[in-house]
Coordinates of C-alpha atoms in Angstrom, one line a residue:
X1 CA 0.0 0.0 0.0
X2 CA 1.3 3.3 -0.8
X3 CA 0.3 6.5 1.1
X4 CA 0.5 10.0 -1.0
X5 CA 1.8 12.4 0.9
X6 CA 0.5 16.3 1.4
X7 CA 2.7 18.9 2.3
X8 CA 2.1 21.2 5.1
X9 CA 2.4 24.0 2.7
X10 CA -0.3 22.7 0.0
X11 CA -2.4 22.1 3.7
X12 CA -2.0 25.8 4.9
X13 CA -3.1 26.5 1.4
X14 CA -5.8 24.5 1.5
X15 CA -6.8 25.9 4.7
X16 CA -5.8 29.5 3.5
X17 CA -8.6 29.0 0.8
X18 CA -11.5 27.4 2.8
X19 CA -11.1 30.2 5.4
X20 CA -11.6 32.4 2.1
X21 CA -14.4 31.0 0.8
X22 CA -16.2 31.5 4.2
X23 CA -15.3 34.6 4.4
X24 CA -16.4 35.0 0.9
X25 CA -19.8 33.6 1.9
X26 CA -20.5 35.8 4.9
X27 CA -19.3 39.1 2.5
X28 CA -21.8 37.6 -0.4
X29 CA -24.9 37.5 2.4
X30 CA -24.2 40.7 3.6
X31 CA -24.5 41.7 0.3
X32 CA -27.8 40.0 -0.5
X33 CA -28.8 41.5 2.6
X34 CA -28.1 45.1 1.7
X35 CA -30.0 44.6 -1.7
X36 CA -33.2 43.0 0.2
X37 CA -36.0 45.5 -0.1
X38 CA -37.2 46.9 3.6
X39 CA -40.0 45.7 5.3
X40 CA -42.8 48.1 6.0
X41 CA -45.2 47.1 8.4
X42 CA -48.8 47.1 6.7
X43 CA -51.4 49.9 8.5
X44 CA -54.6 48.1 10.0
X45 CA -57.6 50.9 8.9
X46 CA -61.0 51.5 8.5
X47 CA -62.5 52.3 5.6
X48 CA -62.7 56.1 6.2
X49 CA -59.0 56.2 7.5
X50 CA -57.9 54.7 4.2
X51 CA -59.7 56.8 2.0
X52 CA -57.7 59.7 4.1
X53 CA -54.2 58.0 3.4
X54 CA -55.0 57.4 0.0
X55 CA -56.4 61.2 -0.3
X56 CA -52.8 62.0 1.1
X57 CA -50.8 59.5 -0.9
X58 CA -52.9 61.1 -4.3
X59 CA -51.5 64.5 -3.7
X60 CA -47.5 63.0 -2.8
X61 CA -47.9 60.7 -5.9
X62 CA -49.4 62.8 -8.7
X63 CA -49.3 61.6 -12.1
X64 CA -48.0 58.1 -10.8
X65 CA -51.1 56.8 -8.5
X66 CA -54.0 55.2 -10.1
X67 CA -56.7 54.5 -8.0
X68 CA -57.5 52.8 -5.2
X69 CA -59.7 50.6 -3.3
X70 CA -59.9 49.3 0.8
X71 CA -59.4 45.6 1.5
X72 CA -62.2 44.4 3.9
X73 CA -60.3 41.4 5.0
X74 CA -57.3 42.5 5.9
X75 CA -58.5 46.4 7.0
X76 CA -55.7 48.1 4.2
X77 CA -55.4 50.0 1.7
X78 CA -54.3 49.0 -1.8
X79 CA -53.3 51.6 -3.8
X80 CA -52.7 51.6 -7.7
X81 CA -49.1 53.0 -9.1
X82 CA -47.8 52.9 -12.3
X83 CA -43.7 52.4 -10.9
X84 CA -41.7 51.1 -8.1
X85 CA -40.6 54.1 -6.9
X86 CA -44.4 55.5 -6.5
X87 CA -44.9 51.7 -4.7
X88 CA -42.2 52.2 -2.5
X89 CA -43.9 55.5 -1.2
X90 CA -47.2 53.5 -0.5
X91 CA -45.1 50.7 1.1
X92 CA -43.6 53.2 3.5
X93 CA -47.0 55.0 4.2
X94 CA -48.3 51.5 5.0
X95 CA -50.5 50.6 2.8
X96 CA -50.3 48.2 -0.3
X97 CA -48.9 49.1 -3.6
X98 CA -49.8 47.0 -6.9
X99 CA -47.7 48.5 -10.2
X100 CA -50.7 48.3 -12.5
X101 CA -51.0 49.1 -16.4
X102 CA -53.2 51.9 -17.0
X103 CA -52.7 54.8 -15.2
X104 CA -55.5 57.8 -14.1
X105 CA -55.4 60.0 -17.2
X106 CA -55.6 56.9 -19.3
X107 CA -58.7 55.6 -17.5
X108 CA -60.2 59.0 -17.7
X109 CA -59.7 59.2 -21.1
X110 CA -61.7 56.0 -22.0
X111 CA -64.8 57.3 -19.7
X112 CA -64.7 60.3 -22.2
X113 CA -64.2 58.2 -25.6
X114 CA -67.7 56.3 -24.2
X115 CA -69.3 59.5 -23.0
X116 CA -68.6 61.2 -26.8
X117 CA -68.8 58.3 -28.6
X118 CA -71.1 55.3 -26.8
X119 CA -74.1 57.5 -24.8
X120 CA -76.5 54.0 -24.9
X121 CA -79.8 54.2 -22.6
X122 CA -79.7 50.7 -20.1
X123 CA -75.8 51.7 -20.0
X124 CA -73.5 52.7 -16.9
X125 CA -69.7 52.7 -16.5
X126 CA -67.1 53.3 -13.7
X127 CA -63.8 52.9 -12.9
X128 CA -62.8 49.4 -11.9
X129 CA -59.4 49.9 -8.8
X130 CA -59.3 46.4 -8.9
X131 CA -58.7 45.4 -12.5
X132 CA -57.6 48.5 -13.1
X133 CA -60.2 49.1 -15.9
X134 CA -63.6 51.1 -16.5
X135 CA -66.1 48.3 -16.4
X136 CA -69.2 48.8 -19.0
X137 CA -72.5 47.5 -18.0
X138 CA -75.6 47.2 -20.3
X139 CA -78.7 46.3 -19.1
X140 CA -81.2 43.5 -21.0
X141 CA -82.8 46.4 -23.4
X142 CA -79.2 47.1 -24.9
X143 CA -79.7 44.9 -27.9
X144 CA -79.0 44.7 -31.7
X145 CA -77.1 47.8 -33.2
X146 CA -77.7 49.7 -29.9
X147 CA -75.2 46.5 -28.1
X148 CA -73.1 46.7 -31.9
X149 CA -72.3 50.1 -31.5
X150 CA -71.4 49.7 -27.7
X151 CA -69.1 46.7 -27.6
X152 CA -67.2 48.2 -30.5
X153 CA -66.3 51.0 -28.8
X154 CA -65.2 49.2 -25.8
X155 CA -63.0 46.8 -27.8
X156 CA -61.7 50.4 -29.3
X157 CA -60.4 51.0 -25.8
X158 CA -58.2 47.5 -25.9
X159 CA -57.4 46.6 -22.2
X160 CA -58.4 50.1 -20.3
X161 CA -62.4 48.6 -20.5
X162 CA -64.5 45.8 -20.7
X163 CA -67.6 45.0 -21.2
X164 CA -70.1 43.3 -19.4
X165 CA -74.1 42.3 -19.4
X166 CA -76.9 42.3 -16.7
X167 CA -79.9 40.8 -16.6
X168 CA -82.1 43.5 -15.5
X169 CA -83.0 47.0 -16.1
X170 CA -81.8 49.5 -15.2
X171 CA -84.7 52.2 -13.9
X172 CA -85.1 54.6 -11.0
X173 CA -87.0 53.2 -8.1
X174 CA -89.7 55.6 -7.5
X175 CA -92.9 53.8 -7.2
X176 CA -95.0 50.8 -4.9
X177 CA -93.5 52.4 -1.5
X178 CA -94.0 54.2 1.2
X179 CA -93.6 56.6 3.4
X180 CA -93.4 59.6 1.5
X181 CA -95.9 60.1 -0.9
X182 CA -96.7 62.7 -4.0
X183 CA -99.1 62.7 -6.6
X184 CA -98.8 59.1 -7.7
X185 CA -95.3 58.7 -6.8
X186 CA -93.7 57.0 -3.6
X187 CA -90.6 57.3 -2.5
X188 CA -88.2 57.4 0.6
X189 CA -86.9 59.6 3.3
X190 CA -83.2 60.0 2.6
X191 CA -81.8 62.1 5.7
X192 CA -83.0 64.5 8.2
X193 CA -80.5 67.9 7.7
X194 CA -80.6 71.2 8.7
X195 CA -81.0 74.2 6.5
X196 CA -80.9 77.9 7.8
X197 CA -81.5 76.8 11.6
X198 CA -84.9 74.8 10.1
X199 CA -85.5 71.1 9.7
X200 CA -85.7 69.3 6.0
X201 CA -84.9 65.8 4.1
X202 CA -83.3 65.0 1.4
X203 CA -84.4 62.2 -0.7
X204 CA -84.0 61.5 -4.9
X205 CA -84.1 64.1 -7.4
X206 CA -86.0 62.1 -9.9
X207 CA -88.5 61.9 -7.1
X208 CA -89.1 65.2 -6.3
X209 CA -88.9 66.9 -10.4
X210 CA -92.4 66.9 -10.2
X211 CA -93.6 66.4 -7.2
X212 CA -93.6 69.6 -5.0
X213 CA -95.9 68.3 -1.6
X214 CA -95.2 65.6 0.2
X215 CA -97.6 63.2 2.8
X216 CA -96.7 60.4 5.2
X217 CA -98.3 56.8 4.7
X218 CA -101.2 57.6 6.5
X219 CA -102.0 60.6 4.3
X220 CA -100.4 63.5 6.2
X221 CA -98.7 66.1 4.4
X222 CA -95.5 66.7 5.7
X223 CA -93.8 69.2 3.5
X224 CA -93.2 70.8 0.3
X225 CA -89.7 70.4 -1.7
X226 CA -87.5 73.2 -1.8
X227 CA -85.0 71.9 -4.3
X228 CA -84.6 69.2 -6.9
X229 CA -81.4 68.2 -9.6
X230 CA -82.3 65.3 -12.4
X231 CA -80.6 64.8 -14.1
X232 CA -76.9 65.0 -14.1
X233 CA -77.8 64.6 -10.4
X234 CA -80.1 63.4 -8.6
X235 CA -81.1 64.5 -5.2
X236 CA -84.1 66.6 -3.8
X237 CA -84.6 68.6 -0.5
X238 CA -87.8 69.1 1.3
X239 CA -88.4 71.6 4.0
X240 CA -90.9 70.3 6.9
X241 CA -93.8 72.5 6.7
X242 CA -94.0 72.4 10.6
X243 CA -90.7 74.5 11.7
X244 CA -91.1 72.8 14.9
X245 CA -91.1 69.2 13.7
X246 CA -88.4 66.6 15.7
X247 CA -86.5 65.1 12.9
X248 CA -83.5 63.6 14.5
X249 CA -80.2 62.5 12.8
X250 CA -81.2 58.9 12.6
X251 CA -81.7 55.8 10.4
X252 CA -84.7 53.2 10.5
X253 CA -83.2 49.4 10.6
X254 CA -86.8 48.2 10.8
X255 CA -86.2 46.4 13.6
X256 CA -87.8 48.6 16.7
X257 CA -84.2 50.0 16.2
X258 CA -82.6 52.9 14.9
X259 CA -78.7 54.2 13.9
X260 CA -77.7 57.2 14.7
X261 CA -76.0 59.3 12.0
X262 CA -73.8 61.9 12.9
X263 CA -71.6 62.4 9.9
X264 CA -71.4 62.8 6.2
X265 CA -68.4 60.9 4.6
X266 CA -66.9 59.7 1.0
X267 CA -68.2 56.0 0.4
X268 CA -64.9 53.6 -0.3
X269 CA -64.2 51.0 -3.1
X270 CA -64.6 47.6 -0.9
X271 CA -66.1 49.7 1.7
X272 CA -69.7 47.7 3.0
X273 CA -72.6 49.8 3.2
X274 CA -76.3 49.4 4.7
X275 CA -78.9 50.6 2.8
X276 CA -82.5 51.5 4.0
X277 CA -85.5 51.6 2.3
X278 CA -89.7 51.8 2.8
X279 CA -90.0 48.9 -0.1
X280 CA -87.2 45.9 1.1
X281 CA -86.3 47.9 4.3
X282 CA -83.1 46.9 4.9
X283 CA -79.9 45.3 3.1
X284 CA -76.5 45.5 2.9
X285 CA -73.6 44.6 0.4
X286 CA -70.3 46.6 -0.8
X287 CA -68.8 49.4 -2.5
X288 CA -67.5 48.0 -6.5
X289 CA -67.7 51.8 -8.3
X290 CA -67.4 55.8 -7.7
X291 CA -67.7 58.6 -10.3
X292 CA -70.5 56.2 -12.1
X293 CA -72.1 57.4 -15.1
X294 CA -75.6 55.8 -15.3
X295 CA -78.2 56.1 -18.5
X296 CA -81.9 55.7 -17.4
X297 CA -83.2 56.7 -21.1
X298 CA -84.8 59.4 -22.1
X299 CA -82.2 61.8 -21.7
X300 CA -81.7 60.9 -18.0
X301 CA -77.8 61.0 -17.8
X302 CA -76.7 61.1 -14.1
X303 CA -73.0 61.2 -13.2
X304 CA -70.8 61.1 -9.8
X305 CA -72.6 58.2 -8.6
X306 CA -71.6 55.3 -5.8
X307 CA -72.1 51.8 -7.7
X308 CA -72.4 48.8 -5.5
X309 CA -74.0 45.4 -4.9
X310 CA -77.2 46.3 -2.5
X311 CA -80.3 45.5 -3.9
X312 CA -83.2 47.7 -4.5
X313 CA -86.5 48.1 -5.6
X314 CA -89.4 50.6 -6.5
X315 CA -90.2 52.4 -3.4
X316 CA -86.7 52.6 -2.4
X317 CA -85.7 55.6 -3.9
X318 CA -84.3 58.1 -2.1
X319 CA -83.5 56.2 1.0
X320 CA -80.6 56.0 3.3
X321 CA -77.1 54.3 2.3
X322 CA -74.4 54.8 5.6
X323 CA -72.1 53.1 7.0
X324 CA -72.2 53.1 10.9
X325 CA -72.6 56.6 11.9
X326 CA -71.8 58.1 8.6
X327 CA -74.7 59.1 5.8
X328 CA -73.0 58.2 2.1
X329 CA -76.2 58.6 -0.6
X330 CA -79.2 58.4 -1.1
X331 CA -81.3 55.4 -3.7
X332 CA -80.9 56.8 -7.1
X333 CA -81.7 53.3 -9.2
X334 CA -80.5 50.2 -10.8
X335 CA -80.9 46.4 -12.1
X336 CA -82.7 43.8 -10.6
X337 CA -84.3 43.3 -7.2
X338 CA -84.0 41.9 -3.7
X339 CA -84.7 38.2 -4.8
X340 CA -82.2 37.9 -8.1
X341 CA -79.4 40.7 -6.6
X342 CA -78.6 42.9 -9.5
X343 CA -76.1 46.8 -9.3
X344 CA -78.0 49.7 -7.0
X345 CA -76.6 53.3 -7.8
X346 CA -76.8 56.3 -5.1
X347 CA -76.3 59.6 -5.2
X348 CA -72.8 60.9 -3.0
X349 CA -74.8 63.3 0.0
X350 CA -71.6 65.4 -0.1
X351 CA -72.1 66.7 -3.2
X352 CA -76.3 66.9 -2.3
X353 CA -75.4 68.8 1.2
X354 CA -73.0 71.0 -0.7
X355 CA -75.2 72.1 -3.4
X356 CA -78.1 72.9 -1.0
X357 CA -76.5 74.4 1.6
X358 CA -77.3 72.1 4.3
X359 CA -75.5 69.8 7.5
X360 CA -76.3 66.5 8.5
X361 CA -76.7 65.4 12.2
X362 CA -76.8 69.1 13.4
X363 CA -79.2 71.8 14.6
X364 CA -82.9 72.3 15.2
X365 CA -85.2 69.5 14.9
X366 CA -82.4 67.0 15.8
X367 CA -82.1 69.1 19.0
X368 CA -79.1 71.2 20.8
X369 CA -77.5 68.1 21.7
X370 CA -77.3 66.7 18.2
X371 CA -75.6 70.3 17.2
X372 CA -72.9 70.2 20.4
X373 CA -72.4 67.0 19.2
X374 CA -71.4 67.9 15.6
X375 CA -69.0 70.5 16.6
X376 CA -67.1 68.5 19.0
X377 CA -67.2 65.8 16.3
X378 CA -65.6 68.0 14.2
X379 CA -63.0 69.0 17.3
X380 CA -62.0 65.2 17.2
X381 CA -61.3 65.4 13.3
X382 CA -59.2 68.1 13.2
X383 CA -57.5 67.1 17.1
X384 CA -56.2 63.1 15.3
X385 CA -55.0 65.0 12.7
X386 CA -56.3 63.2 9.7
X387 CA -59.5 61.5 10.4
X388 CA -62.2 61.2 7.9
X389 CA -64.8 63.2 10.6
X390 CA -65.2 62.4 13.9
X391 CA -65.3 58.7 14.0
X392 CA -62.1 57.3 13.6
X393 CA -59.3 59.9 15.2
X394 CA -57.0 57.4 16.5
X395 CA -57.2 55.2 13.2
X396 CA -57.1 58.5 10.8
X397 CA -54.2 59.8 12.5
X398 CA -52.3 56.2 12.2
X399 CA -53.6 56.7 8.7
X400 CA -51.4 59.5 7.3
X401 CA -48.3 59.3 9.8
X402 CA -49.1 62.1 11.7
X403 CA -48.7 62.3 15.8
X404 CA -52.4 63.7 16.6
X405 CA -52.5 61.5 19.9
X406 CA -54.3 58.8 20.7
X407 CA -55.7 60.0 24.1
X408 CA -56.6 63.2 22.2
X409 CA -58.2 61.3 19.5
X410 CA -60.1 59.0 22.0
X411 CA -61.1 62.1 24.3
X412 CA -62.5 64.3 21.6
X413 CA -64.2 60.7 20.0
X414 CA -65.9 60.6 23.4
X415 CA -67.1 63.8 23.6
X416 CA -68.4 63.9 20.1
X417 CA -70.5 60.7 20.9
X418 CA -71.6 61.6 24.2
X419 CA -72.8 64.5 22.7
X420 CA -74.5 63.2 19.2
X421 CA -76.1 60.9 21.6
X422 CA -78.0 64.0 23.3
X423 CA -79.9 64.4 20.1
X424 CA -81.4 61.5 18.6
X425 CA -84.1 59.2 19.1
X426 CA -87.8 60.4 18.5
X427 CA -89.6 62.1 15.4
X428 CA -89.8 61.8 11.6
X429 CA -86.6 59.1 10.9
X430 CA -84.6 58.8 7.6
X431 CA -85.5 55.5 5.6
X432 CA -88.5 55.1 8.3
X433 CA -92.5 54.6 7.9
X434 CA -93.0 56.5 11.2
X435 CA -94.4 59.9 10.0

C-alpha cells in the first residue's frame, strides 16, 4: 500500500482558501442583505381612515397613482401605481402598492371616448381599482345595433375597459312604497338635515322633479320640496312644513331599532354599506364603483354616482345608504331586485349637502345636543389629525403618519359621541314609515 503524501504547505493553502471562501460567503450575504427591499409594516384601517391616506398618498404621488380601493379582509389600503418608486412610497406609508398598467389620465380618457362616442340608454360605466379598468354595464334592453355600437367602442379602448351584461333594467326606483308620498309617486326619506336653523330631508331628485308636496303613509302632508337636480344629479330637499317638527339624525333598521348618524363621509371602493329603504327595508352589500355614469333613457344622464351590490327596488328611492354613523347617498336606481341581486346606484350626500347648503346630524329638529355633538365631532377630526370626521381619530391619524395622539383622539371621539347621543331618538326618521 502506498500512502500519498501532502505537504504542510499545500495544507496551509488549502486551509488559507476554505477560510476564504467562508469569508467570501459571509461578505456575499451581507450583500444580499443590503439589496433586500425593507419591510414596511402594513397599517390596519377603517374604511374612512384609508380613504384619508389614499387622499394624502394622491396629492405626494401625482401623475404616478392610479386609483385605489380598501381591503375588507385584511382592514388596508391598496393603492394603484404605475412604478416602483411610487410603490415604494405607499409601502412606506403602510398601505399596499400593486404597479398596475393603465394609469388615471388613461382611464379617464376611456370614460370620455364612451361619453362622446357610446351614450347608450340601459348603460352605466365606472372605474374598476381592482382590475384596473372602466367596467361597461348594459342592461337587457341594450340589444342589436344599440349593443353593436357599444361593444365596438369598448373593444376600441383594448385593455383600459370591458364589457359586461346584466340581466335586469336598469330604472329609478320611484314607485309601490312608502312613506313619503306625491301625486302618484312613492318614495323614501333619505336624511334629516338642517337648513338655515330649520328642519328638511333629502331624498331622490328624480323623485321630487315633479312632485312639489309631500304626505306620510297615513296621508299626512309633511312638507313641500325646496330643491330638486335630475338629471346630471339626482337628489331633492324638502323643507318640513311644521318649523317645529323633531326630525332627528337617525336611520330606520326596521327592527324597533334605529342608527344614529352623525356624519357625512366619502363612500370607499370595498367599503360595505347598509342601505334603508320603505319597499325591502333593509340590506346590505359593498362598495365596486365611484364617479359612475348611469343612463336611465330618455335623456336621464346622471353622473358622480356610488355603484355597488345592494339591492333595491321601486319604493326605495331616495333612502338612506351609511355606513355606521356616517350618511354616504341616497337610492338613485339600478338592475334587478331583492330576490335575483342585480347593481344599486346612489347619489354621494356630499355633493347633495354641498349644493343645497345644508348639515347632516346638526341643529334644530335634531335638537341642541345633536348640534354640540357635531361641533365637538368636528373637534375630534381636526384634534387626530387626519380623520375622515369624527369617528375614527386614533385610526385616521395612524392613517397618514401624523402624531395627533391617541388619548386626544379618544377624548374628543368621546365627547363627540356623548354628545351626538343627546340628540337622537324620536320624530320623523330617515328610511322610516314613522311619519
Amino acid at each position: 500500500m502506498s500512502h500519498r503524501r501532502i505537504s504542510k504547505k499545500r495544507v496551509t493553502m488549502a486551509g488559507g482558501a476554505v477560510v476564504a471562501l467562508a469569508i467570501a460567503g459571509v461578505t456575499l450575504q451581507n450583500a444580499n442583505a443590503s439589496e433586500e427591499k425593507p419591510q414596511f409594516k402594513l397599517k390596519t384601517l377603517s374604511a374612512p381612515a384609508a380613504g384619508t391616506l389614499a387622499s394624502t398618498l394622491n396629492g405626494n404621488l401625482g401623475e404616478s397613482a392610479a386609483g385605489w380601493y380598501y381591503e375588507a379582509g385584511t382592514k388596508a389600503l391598496v393603492m394603484n401605481v404605475v412604478d416602483e418608486s411610487a410603490a415604494e412610497t405607499v409601502r412606506r406609508a403602510g398601505g399596499k402598492a400593486r404597479v398596475v398598467q393603465n394609469s388615471t389620465a388613461e382611464l379617464k380618457s376611456a370614460r370620455q371616448t364612451l361619453a362622446d362616442r357610446a351614450t347608450v340608454p340601459g348603460t352605466s360605466w365606472a372605474v374598476d381599482p381592482v382590475t384596473n379598468k372602466v367596467v361597461v354595464t348594459a342592461d337587457r334592453t341594450v340589444t342589436g345595433d344599440a349593443w353593436d355600437k357599444l361593444s365596438g367602442v369598448v373593444e376600441t379602448l383594448g385593455g383600459k375597459a370591458e364589457l359586461k351584461k346584466s340581466a335586469g333594467e336598469f330604472k329609478t326606483f320611484v314607485s309601490g312604497g312608502d312613506p313619503i308620498l306625491g301625486g302618484n309617486a312613492r318614495c323614501s326619506l333619505g336624511f334629516n338635515v338642517v337648513k338655515d336653523g330649520a328642519p328638511h330631508f333629502l331624498t331622490a331628485g328624480h323623485c321630487t322633479e315633479s312632485i312639489q308636496t309631500w304626505s306620510d303613509a297615513q296621508g299626512a302632508r309633511i312638507g313641500t320640496t325646496v330643491a330638486s337636480t335630475f338629471p346630471v344629479s339626482d337628489f331633492g330637499l324638502v323643507a318640513y312644513d311644521d318649523a317645529a317638527t323633531d326630525a332627528p339624525s337617525e336611520v330606520n333598521l326596521y327592527d324597533g331599532s334605529s342608527q344614529p348618524i352623525t356624519q357625512a363621509g366619502e363612500a370607499v371602493v370595498g367599503q360595505q354599506v347598509v342601505r334603508s329603504g320603505s319597499t325591502t327595508e333593509v340590506s346590505d352589500g359593498q362598495v365596486t364603483g365611484l364617479d359612475a355614469t348611469v343612463n336611465y333613457g330618455n335623456g336621464d344622464i346622471v353622473n358622480g354616482l356610488i355603484q355597488t351590490t345592494v339591492c333595491a327596488e321601486p319604493g326605495d328611492s331616495g333612502g338612506s345608504l351609511f355606513a355606521g354613523d356616517t350618511a354616504l347617498g341616497l337610492t338613485s336606481g339600478g338592475s334587478g331586485d331583492c330576490t335575483s341581486g342585480g347593481e344599486t346606484f346612489f347619489q354621494p350626500v356630499t355633493t347633495a349637502l354641498a349644493a343645497v347648503g345644508a348639515e347632516i346630524g346638526a341643529g334644530s329638529g335634531a335638537g341642541e345636543g345633536a348640534g354640540a355633538g357635531d361641533a365637538a365631532g368636528d373637534q375630534a377630526g381636526d384634534g387626530a389629525g387626519d380623520a375622515a370626521g369624527d369617528q375614527a381619530g386614533d385610526q385616521a391619524g395612524d392613517a397618514v403618519g401624523d402624531q395627533a395622539g391617541d388619548d386626544a383622539g379618544d377624548q374628543a371621539g368621546d365627547e363627540a359621541g356623548n354628545a351626538n347621543g343627546n340628540g337622537n331618538g324620536y320624530g320623523h326618521r330617515s328610511g322610516s314609515r314613522s311619519h
